[in-house]
Coordinates of C-alpha atoms in Angstrom, one line a residue:
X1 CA -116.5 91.6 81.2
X2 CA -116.4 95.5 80.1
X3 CA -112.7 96.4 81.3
X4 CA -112.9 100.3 79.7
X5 CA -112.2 102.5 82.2
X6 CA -114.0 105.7 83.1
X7 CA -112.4 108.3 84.7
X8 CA -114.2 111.9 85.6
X9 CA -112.5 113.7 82.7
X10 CA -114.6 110.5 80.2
X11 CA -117.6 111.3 81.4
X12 CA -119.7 113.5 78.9
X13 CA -123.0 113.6 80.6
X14 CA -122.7 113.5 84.3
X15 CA -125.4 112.7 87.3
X16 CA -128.9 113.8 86.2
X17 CA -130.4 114.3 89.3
X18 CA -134.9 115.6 89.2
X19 CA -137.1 116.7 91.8
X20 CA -139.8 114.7 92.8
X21 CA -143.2 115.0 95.2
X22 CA -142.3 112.6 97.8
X23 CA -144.4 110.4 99.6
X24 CA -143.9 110.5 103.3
X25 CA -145.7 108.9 106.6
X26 CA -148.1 111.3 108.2
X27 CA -146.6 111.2 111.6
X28 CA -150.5 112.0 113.4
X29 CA -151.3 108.5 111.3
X30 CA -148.7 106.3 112.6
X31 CA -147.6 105.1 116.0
X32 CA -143.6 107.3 115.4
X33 CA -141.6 107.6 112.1
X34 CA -139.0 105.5 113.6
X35 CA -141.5 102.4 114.2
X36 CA -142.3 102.8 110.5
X37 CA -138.9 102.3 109.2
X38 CA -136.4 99.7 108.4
X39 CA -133.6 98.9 107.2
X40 CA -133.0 98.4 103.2
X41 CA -135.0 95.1 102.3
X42 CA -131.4 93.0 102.1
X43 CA -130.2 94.0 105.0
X44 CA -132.9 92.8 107.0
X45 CA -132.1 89.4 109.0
X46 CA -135.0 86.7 108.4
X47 CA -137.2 86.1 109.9
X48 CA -136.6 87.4 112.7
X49 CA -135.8 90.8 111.7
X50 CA -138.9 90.8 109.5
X51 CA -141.1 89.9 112.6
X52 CA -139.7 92.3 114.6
X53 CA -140.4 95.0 112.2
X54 CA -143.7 93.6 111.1
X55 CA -145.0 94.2 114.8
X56 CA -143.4 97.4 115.7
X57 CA -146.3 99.5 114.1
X58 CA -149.2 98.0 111.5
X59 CA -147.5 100.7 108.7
X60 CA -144.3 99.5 108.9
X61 CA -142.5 99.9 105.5
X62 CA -141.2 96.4 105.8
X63 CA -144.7 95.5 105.2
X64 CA -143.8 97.1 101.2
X65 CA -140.2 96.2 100.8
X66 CA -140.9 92.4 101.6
X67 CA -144.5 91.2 101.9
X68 CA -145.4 88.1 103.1
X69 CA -147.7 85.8 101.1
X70 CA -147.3 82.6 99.7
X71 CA -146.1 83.2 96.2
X72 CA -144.5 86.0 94.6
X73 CA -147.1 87.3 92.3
X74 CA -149.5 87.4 95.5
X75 CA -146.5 88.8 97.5
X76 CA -146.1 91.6 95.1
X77 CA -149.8 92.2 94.5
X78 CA -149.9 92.6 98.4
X79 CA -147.7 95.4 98.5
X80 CA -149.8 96.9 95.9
X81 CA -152.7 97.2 97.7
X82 CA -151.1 97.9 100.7
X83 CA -149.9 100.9 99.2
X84 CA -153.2 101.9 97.3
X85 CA -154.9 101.4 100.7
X86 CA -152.6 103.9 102.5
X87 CA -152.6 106.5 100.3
X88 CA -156.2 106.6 100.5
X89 CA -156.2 106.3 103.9
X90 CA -153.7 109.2 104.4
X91 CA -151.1 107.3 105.8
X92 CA -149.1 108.2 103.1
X93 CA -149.2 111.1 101.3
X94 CA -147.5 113.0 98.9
X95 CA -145.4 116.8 99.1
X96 CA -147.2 119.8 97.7
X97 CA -144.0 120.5 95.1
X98 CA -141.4 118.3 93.5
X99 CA -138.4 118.3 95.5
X100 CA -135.1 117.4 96.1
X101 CA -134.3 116.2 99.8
X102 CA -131.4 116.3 101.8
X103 CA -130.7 113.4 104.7
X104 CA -129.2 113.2 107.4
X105 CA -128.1 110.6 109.8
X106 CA -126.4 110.7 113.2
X107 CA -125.2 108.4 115.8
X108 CA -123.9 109.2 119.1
X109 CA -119.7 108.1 117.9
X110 CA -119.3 111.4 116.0
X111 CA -120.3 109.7 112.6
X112 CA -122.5 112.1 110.4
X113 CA -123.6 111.7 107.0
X114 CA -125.8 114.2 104.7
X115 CA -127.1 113.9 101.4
X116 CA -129.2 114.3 98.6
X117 CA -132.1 112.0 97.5
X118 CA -133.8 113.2 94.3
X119 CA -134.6 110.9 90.9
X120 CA -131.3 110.0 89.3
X121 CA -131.4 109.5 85.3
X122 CA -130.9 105.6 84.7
X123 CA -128.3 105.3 82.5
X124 CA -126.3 102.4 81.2
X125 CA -122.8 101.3 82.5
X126 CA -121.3 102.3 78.9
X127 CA -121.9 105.9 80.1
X128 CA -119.5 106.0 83.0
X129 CA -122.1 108.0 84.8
X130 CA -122.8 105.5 87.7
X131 CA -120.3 102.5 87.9
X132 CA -121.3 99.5 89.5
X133 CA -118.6 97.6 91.5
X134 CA -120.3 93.9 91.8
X135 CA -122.5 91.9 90.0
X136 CA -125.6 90.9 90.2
X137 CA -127.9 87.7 91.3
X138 CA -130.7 88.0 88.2
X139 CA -133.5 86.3 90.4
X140 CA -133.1 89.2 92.7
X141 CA -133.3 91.5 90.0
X142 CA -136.6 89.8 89.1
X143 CA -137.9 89.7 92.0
X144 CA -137.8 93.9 92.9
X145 CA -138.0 94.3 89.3
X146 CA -141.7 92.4 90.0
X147 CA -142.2 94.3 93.4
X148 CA -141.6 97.6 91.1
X149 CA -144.0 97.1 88.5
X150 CA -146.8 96.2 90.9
X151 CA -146.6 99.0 93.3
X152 CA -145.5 101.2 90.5
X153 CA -143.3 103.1 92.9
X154 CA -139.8 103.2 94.2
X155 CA -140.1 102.1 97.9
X156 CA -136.6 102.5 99.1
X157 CA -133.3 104.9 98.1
X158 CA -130.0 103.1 97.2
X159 CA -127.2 105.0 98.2
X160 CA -124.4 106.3 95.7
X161 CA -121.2 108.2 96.5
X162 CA -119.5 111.1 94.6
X163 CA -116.4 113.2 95.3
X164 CA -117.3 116.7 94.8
X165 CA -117.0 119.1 97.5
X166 CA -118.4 121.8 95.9
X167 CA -121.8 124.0 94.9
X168 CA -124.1 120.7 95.9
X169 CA -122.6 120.2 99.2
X170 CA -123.0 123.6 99.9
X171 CA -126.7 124.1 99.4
X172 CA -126.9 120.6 101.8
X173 CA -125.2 122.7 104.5
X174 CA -127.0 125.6 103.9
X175 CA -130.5 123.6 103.3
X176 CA -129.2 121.4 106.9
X177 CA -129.4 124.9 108.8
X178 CA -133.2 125.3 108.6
X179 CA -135.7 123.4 110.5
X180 CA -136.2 119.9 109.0
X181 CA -139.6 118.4 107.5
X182 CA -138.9 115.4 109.9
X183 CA -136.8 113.7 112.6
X184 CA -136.7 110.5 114.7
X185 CA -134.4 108.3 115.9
X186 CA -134.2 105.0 115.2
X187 CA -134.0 102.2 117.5
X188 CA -130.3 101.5 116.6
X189 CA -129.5 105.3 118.2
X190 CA -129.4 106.9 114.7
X191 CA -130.6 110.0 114.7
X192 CA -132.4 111.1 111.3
X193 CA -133.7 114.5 110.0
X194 CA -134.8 115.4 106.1
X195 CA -135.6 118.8 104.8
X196 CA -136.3 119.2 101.2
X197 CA -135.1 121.8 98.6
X198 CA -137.9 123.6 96.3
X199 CA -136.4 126.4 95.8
X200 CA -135.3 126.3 91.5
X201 CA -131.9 128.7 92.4
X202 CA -130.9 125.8 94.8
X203 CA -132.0 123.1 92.8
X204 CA -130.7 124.3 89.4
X205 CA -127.2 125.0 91.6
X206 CA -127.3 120.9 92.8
X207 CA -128.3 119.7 89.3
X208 CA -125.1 121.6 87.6
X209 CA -123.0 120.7 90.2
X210 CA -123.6 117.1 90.1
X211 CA -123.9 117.2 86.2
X212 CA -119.7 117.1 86.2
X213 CA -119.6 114.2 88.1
X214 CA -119.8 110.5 88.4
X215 CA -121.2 108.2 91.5
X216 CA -120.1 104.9 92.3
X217 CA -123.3 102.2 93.7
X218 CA -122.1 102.0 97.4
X219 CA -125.5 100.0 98.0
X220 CA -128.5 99.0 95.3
X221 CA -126.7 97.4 92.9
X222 CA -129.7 94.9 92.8
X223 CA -132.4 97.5 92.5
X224 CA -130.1 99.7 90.3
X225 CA -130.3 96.7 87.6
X226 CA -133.9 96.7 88.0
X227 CA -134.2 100.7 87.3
X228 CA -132.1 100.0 83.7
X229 CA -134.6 96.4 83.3
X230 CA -137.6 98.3 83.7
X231 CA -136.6 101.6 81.8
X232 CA -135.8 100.0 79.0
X233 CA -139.7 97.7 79.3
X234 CA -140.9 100.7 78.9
X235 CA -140.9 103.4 75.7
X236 CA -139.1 106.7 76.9
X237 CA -139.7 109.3 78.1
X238 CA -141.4 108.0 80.8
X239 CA -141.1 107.7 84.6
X240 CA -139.2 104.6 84.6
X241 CA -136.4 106.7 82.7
X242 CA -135.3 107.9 86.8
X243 CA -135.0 105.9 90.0
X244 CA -134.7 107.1 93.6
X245 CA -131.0 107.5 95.2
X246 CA -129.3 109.2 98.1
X247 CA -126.0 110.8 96.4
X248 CA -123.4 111.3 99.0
X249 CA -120.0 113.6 98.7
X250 CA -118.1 111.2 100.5
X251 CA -115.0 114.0 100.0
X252 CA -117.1 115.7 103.0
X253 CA -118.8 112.7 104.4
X254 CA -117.1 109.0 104.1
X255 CA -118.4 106.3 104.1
X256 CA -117.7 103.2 106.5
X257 CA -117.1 100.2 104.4
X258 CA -118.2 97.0 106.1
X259 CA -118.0 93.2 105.1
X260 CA -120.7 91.3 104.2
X261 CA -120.9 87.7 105.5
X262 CA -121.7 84.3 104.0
X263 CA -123.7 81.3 105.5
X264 CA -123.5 78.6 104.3
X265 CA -126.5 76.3 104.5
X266 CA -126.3 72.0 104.7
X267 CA -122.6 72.4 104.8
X268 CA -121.4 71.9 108.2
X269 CA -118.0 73.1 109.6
X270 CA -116.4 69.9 110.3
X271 CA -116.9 69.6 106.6
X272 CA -115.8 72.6 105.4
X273 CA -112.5 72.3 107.9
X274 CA -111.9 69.5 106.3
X275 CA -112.1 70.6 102.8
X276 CA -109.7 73.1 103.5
X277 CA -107.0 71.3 105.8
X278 CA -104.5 70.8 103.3
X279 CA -105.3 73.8 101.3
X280 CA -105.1 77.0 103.9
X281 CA -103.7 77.2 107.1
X282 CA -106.3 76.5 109.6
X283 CA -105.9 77.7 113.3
X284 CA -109.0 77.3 115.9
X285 CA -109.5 80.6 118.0
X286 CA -110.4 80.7 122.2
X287 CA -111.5 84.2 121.8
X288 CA -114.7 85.5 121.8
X289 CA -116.2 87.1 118.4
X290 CA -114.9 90.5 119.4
X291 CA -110.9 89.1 119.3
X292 CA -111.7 86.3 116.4
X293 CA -112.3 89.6 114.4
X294 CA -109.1 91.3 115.3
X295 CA -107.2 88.4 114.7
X296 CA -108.9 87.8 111.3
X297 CA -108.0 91.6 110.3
X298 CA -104.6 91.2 111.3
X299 CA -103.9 88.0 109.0
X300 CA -105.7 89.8 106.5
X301 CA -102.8 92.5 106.3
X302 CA -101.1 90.3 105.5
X303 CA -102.8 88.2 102.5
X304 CA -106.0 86.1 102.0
X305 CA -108.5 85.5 105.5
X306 CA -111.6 84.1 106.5
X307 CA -113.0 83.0 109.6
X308 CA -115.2 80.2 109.8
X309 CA -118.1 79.6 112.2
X310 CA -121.1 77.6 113.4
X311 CA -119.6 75.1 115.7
X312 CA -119.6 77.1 118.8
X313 CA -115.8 78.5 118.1
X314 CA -114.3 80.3 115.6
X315 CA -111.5 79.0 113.1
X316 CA -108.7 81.3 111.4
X317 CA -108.0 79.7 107.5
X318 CA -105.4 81.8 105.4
X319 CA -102.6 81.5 103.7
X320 CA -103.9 79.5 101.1
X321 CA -101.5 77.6 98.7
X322 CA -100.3 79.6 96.0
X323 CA -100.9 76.6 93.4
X324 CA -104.3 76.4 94.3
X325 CA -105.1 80.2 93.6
X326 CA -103.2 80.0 90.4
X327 CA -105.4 77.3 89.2
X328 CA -108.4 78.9 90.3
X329 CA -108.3 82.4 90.3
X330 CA -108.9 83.8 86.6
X331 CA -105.8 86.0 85.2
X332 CA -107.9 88.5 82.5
X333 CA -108.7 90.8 85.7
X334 CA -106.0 93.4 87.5
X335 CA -103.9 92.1 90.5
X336 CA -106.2 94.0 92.8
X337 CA -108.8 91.7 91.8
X338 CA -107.4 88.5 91.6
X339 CA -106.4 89.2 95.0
X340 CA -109.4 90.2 96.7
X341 CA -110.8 87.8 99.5
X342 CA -114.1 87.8 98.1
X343 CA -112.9 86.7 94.8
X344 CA -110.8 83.8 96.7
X345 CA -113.8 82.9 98.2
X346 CA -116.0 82.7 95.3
X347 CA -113.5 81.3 92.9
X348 CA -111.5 79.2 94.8
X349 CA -113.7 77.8 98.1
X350 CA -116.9 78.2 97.0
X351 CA -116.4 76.7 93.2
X352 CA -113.4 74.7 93.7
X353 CA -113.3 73.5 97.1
X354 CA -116.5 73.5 98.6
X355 CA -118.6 72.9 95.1
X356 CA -121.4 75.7 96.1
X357 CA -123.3 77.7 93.6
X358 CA -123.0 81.3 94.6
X359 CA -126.9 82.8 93.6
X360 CA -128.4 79.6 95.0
X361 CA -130.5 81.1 98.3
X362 CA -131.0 77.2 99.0
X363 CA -127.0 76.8 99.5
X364 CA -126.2 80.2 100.2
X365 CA -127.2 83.0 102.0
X366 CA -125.6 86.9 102.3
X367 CA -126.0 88.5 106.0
X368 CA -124.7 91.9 107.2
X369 CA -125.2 91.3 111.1
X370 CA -122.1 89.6 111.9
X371 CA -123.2 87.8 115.1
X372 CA -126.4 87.1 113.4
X373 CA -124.4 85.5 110.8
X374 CA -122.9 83.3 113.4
X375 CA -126.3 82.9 115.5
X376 CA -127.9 81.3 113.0
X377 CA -125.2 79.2 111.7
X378 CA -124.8 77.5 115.2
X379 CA -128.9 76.9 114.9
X380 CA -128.8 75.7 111.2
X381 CA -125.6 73.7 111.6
X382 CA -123.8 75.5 108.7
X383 CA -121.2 77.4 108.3
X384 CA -120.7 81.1 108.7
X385 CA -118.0 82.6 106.5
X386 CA -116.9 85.7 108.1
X387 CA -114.9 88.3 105.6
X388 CA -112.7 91.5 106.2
X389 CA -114.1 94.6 104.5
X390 CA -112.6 96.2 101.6
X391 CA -111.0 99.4 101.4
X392 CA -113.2 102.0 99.6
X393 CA -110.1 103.2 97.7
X394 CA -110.1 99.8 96.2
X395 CA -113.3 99.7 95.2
X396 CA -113.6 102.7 93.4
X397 CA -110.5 101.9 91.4
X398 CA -111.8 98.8 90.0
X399 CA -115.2 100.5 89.5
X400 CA -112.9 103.0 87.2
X401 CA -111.6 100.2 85.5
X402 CA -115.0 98.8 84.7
X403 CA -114.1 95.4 86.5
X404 CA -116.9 94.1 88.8
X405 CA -116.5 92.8 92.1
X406 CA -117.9 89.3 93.1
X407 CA -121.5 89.8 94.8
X408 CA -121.8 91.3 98.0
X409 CA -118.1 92.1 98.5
X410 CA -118.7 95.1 100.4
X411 CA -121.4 96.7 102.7
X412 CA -121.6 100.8 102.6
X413 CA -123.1 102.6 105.5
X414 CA -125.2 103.9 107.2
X415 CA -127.2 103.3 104.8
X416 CA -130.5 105.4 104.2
X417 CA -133.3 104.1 106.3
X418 CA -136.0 102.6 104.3
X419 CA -139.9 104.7 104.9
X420 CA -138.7 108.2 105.6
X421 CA -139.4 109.3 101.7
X422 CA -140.6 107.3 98.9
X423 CA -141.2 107.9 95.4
X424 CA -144.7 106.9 93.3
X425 CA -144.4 107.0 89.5
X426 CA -147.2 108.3 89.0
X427 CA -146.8 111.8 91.3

């Protein structure tokens, strides 16, 4: 574990952030922009997200981000000619001049969020330049690093956050003035618009801006390890030396930090009530999934909380026995670490208790949509493990600190919609 921290004032060479020619849907080619889109690849539920997707237009990006075929070198050489094939059919095409792009992203509750996508120097976590806060499932990282290589592109932004508040954010709000390259909105009521900056004064104002700063992975950490695996497969400089991000100023725009749930496959919830009975207080809820959730982020004030589901109601386990987390929990990390749920979770339940290996997709599965999580628990007969979300505060201060986060503590949003901008190495 690297535990040397990196503040701002450490970091000697900040966010290198490069213009690109992005490739973008021809809107007279396609049935809307929003029918192409989709959300990132690990956010979408399966199969019936994918479905859903995969017949709302025959360009749908989802048909890049996760093709269907029956192995993966097949999968991946799909996408690869899927994406040859549109190019030459114009579906796709690429910008006249590098650019850097600003996004933006509305919905109808007064949350807006505006960016900058551009190609981001990959750099290693020594540097302090971009900090990841969780770790990593390696089969995962194969797998996009193997989707990469075939379509020799980067199909999809991850989304980092910087506090800065300064030249950057103003050329967004200037650049967010003029009329944008594109807007739709997307079935889930967001309203998305993306402009792109060409002009060198603006861009050389962003890229010395952002060049004092740091960025913390608020979503990508998965295709962020791939960027560093496949920069360093290849001899630099080359094009795999950058990867495409969205970098948000969350000190003008935060973030909503939301949890990301667990389902548990083959283990049933009898089971894992039982498991636990004697290790956590266990309380069975009459409330609906709306009130389960407020009374699991009312124990969690308070001190460890999950709520477990699957069995058609929804059970309340906290307060777990002190003993138990002292023999379980490891003690070289900081107290805000060793008392994080997720790390209860993982360390405690999943190891200890329930005996279930974390990056195992057989035994395990990682769901944002949290009555999706529960849907398909109750139709698999496992168990949905439904967590609070962690304060972003929290997360950055580890990140700092260089401790990592177990997997899929956190979900950051709204996150950039997949299709509206893509990047091809070789443009």
């Amino acid at each position: 574990m690297n535990t040397a921290g990196h503040s701002e004032a450490t970091v000697r060479k900040g966010l290198e952030l490069t213009p690109f020619r992005g490739l973008r849907y021809d809107p007279d080619r396609v049935g809307s922009l929003a029918a192409v889109t989709s959300p990132p690849y690990d956010v979408v539920v399966r199969p019936d997200g994918l479905h859903h997707l995969q017949s709302a237009d025959p360009y749908n990006i989802v048909r890049l981000i996760l093709p269907q075929a029956a192995t993966p070198s097949s999968r991946n050489e799909q996408a690869a000619d899927t994406l040859r094939r549109w190019l030459a059919e114009g579906v796709l095409a690429a910008d006249p001049d590098p650019a850097l792009y600003v996004y933006e992203q509305q919905d109808g509750n007064g949350m807006l969020q505006r960016g900058v996508i551009g190609a981001l120097r990959v750099s290693e976590p020594a540097e302090g330049v971009v900090l990841p806060h969780e770790d990593v499932i390696p089969p995962v990282v194969a797998d996009r690093a193997a989707l990469m290589r075939a379509t020799r592109a980067n199909l999809e932004p991850l989304l980092l956050t910087y506090r800065g508040n300064g030249t950057a954010a103003e050329v967004v709000e200037r650049t967010a003035e003029k009329p944008p390259l594109l807007a739709t909105t997307t079935e889930d009521g967001f309203h998305h618009r993306l402009w792109s900056i060409t002009d060198p004064a603006d861009v050389a104002l962003v890229q010395t801006d952002l060049a004092h700063h740091q960025a913390l992975i608020a979503d990508g950490h998965h295709r962020w390890a791939t960027y560093r695996q496949l920069r360093a497969e290849h001899p630099s400089p080359s094009p795999w030396d950058h990867g495409l991000v969205l970098l948000v100023d969350t000190a003008r725009y935060p973030l909503r930090v939301r949890a990301i749930h667990r389902l548990l496959h083959g283990l049933p919830v009898a089971d894992a009530l039982a498991a636990v009975q004697d290790l956590f207080r266990v309380r069975r809820l009459d409330a609906p999934l709306a009130g389960a959730l407020e009374a699991l982020a009312d124990a969690a004030s308070a001190g460890n909380a999950f709520l477990l589901a699957g069995d058609g109601a929804f059970h309340l386990v906290d307060r777990p026995d002190p003993d138990l987390l002292a023999r379980t929990i490891p003690t070289d990390r900081p107290a805000a670490w060793r008392s994080l749920d997720a790390t209860v979770l993982h360390a405690t339940l999943l190891d200890h208790v329930w005996h279930i290996p974390e990056d195992s997709p057989a035994h395990i599965a990682y769901i944002h949509d949290t009555a999706a999580t529960v849907r398909k628990a109750e139709r698999d007969g496992g168990t949905a493990v439904l967590m609070h979300p962690v304060h972003e505060e929290v997360v950055r201060d580890l990140a700092r600190q260089g401790v990592t986060m177990p997997r899929k503590s956190t979900s950051f949003g709204p996150k950039p919609a997949s299709g509206l901008v893509l990047r091809a190495l070789e443009m």
